Short mmCIF file of C-alpha atoms in Angstrom, two decimals:
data_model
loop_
_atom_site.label_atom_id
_atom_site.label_comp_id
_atom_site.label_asym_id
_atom_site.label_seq_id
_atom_site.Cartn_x
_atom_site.Cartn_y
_atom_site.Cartn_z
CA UNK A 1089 34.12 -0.13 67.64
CA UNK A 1090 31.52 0.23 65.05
CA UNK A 1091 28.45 1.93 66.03
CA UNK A 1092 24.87 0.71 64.45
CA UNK A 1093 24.51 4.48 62.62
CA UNK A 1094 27.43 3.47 61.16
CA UNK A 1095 26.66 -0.65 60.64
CA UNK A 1096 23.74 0.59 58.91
CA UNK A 1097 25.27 2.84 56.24
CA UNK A 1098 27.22 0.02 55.79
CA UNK A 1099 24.40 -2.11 54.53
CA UNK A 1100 22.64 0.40 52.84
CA UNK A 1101 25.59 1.16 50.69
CA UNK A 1102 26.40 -2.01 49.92
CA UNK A 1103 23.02 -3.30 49.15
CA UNK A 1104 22.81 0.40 46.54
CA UNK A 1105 25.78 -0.76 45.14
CA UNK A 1106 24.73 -4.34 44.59
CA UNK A 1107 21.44 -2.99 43.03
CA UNK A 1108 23.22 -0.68 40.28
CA UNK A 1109 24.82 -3.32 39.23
CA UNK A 1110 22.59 -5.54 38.09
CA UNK A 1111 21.42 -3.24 35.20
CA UNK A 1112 25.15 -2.76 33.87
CA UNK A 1113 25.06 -6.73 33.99
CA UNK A 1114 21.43 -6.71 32.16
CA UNK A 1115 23.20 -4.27 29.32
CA UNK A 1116 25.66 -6.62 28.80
CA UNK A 1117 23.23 -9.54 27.94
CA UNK A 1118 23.61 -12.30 25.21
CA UNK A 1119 24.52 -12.17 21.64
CA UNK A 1120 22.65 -14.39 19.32
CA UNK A 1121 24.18 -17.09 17.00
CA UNK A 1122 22.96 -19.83 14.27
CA UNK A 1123 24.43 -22.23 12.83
CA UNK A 1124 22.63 -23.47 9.19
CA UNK A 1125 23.83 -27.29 7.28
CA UNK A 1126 24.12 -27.12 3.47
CA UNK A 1127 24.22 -30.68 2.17
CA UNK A 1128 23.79 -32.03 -1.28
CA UNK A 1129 21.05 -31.03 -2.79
CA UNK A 1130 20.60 -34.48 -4.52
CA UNK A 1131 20.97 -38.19 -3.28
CA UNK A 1132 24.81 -39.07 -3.36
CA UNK A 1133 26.05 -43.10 -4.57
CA UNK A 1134 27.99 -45.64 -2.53
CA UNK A 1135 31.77 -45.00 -2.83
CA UNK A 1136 30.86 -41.58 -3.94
CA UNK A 1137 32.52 -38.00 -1.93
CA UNK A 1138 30.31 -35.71 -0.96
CA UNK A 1139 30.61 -32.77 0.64
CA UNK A 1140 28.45 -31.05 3.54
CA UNK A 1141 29.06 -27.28 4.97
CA UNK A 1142 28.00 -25.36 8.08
CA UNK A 1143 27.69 -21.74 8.18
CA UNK A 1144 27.90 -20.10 12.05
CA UNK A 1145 26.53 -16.21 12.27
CA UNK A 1146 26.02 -14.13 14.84
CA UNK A 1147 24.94 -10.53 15.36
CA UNK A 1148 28.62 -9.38 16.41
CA UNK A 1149 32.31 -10.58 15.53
CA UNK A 1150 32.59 -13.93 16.22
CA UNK A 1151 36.55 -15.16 17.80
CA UNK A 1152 35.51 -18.88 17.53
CA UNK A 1153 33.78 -21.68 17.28
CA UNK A 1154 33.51 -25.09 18.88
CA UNK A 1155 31.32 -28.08 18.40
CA UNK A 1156 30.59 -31.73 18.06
CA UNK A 1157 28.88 -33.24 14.60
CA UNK A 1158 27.38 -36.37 15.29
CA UNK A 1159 26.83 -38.48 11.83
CA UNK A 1160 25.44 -42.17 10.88
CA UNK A 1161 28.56 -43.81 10.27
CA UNK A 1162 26.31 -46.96 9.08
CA UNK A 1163 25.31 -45.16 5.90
CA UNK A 1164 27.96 -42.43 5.32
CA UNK A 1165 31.86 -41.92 6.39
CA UNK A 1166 34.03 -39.18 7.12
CA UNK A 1167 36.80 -38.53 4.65
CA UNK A 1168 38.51 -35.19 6.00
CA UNK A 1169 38.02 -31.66 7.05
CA UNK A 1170 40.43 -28.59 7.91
CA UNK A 1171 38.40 -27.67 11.18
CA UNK A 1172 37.36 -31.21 12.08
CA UNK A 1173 38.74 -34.16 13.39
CA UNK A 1174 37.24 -37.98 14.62
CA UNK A 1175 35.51 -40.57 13.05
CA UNK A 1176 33.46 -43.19 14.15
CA UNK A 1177 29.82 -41.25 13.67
CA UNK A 1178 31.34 -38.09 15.69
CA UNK A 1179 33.42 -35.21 14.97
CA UNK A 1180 34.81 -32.70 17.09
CA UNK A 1181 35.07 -28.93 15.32
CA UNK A 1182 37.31 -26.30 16.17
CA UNK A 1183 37.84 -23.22 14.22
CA UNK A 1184 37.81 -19.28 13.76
CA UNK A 1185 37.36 -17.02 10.91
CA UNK A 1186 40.25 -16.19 9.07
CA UNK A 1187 39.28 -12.28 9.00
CA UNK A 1188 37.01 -10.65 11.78
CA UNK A 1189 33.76 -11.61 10.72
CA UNK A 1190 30.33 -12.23 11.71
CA UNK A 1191 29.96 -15.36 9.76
CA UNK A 1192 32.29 -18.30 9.51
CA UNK A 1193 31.91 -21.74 7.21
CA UNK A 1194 32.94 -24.90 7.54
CA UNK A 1195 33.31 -27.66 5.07
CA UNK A 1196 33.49 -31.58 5.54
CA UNK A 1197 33.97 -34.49 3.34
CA UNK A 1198 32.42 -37.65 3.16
CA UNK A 1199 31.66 -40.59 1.58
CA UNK A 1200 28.71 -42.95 1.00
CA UNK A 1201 29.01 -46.23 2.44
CA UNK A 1202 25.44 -47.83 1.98
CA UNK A 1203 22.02 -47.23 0.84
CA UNK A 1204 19.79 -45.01 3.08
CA UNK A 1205 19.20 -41.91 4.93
CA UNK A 1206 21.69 -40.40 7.46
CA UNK A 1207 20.97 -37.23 9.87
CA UNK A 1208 23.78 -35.35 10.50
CA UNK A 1209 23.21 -33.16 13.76
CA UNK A 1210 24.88 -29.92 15.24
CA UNK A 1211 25.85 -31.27 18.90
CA UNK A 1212 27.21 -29.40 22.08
CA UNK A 1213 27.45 -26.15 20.02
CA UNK A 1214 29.40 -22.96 21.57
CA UNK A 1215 30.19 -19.47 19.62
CA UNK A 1216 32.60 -17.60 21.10
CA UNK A 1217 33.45 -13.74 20.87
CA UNK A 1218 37.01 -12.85 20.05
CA UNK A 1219 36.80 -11.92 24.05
CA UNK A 1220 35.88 -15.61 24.73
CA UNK A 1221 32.89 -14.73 25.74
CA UNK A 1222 29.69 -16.99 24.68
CA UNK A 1223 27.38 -15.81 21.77
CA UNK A 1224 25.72 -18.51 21.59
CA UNK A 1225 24.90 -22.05 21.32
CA UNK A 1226 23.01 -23.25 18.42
CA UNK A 1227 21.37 -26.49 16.90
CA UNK A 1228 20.91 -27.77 13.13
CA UNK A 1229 20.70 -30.83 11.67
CA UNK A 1230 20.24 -32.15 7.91
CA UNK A 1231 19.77 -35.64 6.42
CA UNK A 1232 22.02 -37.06 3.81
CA UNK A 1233 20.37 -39.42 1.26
CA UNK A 1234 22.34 -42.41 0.06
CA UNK A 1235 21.23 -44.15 -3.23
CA UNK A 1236 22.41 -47.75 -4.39
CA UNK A 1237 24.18 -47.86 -7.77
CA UNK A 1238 23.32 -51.65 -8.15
CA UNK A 1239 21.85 -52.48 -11.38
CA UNK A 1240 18.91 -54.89 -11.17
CA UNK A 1241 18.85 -56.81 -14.55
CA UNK A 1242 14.96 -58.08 -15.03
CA UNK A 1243 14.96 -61.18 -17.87
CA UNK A 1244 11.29 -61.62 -19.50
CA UNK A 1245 10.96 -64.73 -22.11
CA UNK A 1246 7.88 -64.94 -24.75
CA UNK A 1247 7.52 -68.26 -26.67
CA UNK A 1248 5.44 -68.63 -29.39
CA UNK A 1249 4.89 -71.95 -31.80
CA UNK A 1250 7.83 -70.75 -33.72
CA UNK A 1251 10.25 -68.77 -32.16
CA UNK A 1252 11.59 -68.15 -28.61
CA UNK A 1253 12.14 -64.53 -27.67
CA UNK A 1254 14.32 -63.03 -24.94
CA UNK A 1255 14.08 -59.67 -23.40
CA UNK A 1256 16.61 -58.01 -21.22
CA UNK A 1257 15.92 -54.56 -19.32
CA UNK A 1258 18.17 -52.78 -16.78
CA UNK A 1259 16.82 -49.77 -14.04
CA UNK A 1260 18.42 -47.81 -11.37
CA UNK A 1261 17.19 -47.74 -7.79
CA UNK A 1262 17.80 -43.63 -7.44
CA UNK A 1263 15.00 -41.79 -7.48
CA UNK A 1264 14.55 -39.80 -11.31
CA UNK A 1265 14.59 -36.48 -9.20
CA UNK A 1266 16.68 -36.88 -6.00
CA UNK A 1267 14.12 -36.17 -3.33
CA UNK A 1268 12.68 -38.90 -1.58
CA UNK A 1269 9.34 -40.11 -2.56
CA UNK A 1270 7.43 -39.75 0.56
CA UNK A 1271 7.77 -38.53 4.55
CA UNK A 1272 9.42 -35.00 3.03
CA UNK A 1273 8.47 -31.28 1.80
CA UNK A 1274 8.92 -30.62 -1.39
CA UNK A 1275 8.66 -27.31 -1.45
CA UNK A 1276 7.72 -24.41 1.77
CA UNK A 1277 6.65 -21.10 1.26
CA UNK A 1278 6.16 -18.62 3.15
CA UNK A 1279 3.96 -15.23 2.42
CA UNK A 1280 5.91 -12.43 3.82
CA UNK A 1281 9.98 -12.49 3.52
CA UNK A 1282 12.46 -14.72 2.43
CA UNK A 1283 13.16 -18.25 3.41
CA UNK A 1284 16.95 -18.24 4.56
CA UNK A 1285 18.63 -20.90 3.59
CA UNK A 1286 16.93 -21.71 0.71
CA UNK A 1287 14.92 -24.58 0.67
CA UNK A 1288 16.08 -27.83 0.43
CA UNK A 1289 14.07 -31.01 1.25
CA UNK A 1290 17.13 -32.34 3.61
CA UNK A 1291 17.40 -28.78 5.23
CA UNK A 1292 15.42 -28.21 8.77
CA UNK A 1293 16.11 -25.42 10.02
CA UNK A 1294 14.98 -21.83 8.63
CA UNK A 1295 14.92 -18.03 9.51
CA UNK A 1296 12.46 -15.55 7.94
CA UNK A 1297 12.90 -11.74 8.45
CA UNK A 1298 10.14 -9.27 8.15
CA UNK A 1299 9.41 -5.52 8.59
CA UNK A 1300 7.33 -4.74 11.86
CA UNK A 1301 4.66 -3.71 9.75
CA UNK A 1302 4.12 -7.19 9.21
CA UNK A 1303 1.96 -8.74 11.85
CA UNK A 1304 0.87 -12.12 10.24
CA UNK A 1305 3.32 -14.57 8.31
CA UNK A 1306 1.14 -17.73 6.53
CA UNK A 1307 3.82 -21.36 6.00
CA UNK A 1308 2.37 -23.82 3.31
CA UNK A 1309 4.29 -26.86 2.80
CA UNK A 1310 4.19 -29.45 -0.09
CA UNK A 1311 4.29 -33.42 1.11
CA UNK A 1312 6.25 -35.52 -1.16
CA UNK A 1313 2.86 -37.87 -0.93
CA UNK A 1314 -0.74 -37.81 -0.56
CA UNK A 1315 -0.63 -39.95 1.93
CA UNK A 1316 1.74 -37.78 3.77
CA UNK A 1317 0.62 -36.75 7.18
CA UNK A 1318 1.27 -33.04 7.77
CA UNK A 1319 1.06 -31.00 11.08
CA UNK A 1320 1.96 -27.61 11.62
CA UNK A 1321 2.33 -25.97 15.10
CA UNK A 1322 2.50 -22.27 16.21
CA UNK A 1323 0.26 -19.00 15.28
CA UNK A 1324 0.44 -17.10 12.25
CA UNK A 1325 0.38 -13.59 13.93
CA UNK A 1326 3.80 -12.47 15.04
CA UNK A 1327 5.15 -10.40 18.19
CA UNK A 1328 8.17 -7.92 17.73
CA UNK A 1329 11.05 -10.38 18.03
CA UNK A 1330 11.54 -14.30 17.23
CA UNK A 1331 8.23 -16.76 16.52
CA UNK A 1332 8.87 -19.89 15.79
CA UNK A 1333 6.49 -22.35 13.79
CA UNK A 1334 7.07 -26.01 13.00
CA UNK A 1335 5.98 -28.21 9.99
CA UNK A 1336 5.95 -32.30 10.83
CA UNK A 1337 5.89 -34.18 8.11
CA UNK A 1338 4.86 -38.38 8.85
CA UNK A 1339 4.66 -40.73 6.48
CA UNK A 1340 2.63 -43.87 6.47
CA UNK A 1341 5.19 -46.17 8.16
CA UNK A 1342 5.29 -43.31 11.02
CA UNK A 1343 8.65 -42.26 9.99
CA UNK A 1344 8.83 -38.13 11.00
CA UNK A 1345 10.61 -35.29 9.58
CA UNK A 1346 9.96 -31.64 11.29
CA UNK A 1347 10.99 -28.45 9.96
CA UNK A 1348 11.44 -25.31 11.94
CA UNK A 1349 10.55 -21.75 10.97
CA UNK A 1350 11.62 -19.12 12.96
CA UNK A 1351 10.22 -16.06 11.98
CA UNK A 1352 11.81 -12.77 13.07
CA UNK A 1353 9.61 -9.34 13.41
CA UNK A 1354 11.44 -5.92 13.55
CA UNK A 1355 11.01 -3.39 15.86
CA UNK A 1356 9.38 -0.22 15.16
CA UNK A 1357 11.02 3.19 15.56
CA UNK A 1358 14.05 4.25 14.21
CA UNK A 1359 15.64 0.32 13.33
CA UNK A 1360 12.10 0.33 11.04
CA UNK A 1361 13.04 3.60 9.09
CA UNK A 1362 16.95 2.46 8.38
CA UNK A 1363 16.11 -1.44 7.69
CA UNK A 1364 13.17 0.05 5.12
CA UNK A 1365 15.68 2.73 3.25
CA UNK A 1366 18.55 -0.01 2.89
CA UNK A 1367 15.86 -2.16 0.93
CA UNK A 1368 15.43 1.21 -1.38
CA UNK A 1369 19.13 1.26 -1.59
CA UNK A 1370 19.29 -2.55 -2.67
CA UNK A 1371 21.05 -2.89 0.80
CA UNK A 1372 21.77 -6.83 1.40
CA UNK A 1373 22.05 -5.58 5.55
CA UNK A 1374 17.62 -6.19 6.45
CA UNK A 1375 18.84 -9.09 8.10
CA UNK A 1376 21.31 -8.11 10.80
CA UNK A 1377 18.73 -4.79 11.19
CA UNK A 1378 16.25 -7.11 12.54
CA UNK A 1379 18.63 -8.91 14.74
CA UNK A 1380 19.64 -5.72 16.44
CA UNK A 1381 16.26 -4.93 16.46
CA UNK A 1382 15.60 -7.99 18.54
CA UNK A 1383 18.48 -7.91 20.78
CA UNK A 1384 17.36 -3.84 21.69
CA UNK A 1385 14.10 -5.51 22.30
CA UNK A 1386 15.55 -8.11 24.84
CA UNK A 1387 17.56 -5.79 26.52
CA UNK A 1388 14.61 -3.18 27.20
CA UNK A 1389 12.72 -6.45 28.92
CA UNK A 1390 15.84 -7.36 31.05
CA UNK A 1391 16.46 -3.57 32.04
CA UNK A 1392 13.16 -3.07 33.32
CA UNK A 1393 13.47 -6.68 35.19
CA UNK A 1394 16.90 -5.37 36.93
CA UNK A 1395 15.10 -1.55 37.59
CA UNK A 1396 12.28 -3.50 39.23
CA UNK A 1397 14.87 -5.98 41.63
CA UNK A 1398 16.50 -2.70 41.98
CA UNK A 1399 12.84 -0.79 43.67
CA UNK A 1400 12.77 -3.87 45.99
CA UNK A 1401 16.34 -3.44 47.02
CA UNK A 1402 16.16 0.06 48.00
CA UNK A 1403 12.15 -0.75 49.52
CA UNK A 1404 14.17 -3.21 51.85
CA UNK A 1405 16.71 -1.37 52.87
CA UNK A 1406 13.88 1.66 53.79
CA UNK A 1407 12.74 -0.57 55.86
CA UNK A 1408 16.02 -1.45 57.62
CA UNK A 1409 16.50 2.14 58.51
CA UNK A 1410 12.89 2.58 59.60
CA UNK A 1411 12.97 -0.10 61.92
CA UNK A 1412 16.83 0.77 63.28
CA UNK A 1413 15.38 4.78 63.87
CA UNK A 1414 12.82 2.92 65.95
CA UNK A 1415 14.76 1.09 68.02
CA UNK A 1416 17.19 4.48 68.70
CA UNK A 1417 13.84 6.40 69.61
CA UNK A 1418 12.80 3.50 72.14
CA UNK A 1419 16.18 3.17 73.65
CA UNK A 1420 16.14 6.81 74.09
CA UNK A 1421 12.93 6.77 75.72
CA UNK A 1422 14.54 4.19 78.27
CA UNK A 1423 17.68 5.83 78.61
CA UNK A 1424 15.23 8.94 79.74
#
């Protein structure tokens, strides 16, 4: 028969041993991953292949990757891929890096159908470690521009008392310069750091890195028009860790593009002093310094959550004890 001394170091140890274990869980919290398009950086033709790639990163080896593309099969069509498979205005991606590797690309093929503007989207996204364990799951999308190659032939006729005169002239619908002439950025800057990947008008999503000395990042963006609408949302001064800023772009039809900046702060300390001597060295590596930086950040946060859950724990089960020791000084009272 179990006796209550002995039902109550039962729950006391078992409610300790529940409680030190949710810091080992906190200190084995999430990895982060992105995923980044690279389309053309001009408009593409009708009947002409194109060709679109996706780079995945994370901040530790990635085993694999799995995802769905979701594409405007009105405007463009897929031709083939060796990670991809489908049709139809989906695909569904499956693939790993070839070496162990942080970083993994993907390239697909396709082919303009008819003129217009199609948004190619990141959908459903899961990165894997080589333990199949989730990294992460990430979103991106990018808009593919489709140009006509019609010709439009424009006759103009000029009679005078004597002669009759003819004039024939032939234009192209593309636009001279490939970027659309209105509801777009032409160019965004940014005043601390590097825009990553460069900028391209058909390109959404961005990450900036910066030392922690930095405290205030400043985003200008150029409209392709005047008449352009432009909106930006988000604060200029930055906390240790990720701050994101958006730039919407609306044209005068109402037609929106937004652009998303997120803007990455280092810790201080020790990850400071060995991102800032790699960038003496020439060191391409200030990038995955300031995602460790970040992740060290998010783990401090989640181990003082779990030390905290694990104070009430042991508060509780105080207070189990307290009240059980009254109860055996009562009954002995009675017993007397």
């Amino acid at each position: 028969m179990i006796t209550k001394t002995k039902l109550v170091k039962r729950i006391f140890s078992s409610l300790l041993t529940a409680a030190l274990a949710v810091p080992m869980t906190a200190l084995t919290a999430h990895a982060t991953g992105e995923a980044f398009f690279y389309p053309p950086k001009n408009p593409v033709m009708t009947d002409q292949q194109f060709e679109v790639s996706v780079t995945f990163s994370a901040d530790s080896e990635i085993g694999s990757v799995q995802a769905n593309i979701a594409y405007d099969d009105s405007v463009i069509e897929f031709v083939s891929s060796d990670n991809a498979s489908g049709g139809g205005g989906v695909l569904t991606v499956n693939g790993f890096p070839d070496t162990p590797s942080s970083e993994v690309d993907f390239s697909f093929t396709f082919k303009g159908l008819s003129a217009g503007n199609a948004n190619i989207s990141l959908q459903s996204c899961q990165i894997y470690s080589p333990d199949s364990e989730l990294i992460g799951s990430p979103s991106a999308y990018c808009v593919i521009t489709v140009g006509s190659d019609k010709v439009e032939t424009k006759t103009e006729t000029e009679t005078t008392t004597t002669t009759e005169k003819t004039t024939t002239t032939t234009t192209k619908t593309a636009h001279s310069n490939g970027i659309p002439d209105k509801g777009v950025l032409t160019a965004l800057t940014v005043d601390n750091g590097e825009l990553s990947p460069a900028f391209a008008y058909n390109v959404y999503n961005y990450t900036v890195n910066v030392d922690n000395s930095v405290t205030n990042v400043e985003i200008e963006g150029t409209t392709a028009s005047p008449s352009d609408y432009i909106w930006y949302t988000g604060t200029s001064e930055c906390q240790v860790g990720e701050n994101v800023r958006t730039i919407t772009v609306t044209d005068v039809d109402g037609n929106a593009a937004t652009y998303t900046v997120t803007i990455i702060r280092a810790a201080g300390g020790d990850e400071q002093q060995t991102q800032t001597s790699q960038k003496k060295d020439g060191s391409d590596t200030s990038s995955a310094v300031s995602k460790n930086a970040n992740v060290m950040d998010q783990y401090k946060k989640m181990l003082n959550t779990a030390l905290a859950i694990v104070l009430i724990v042991l508060v509780i089960a105080l207070v189990v004890i307290i009240i059980w020791i009254r109860g055996k000084i009562k009954g002995g009272k009675k017993d007397k």
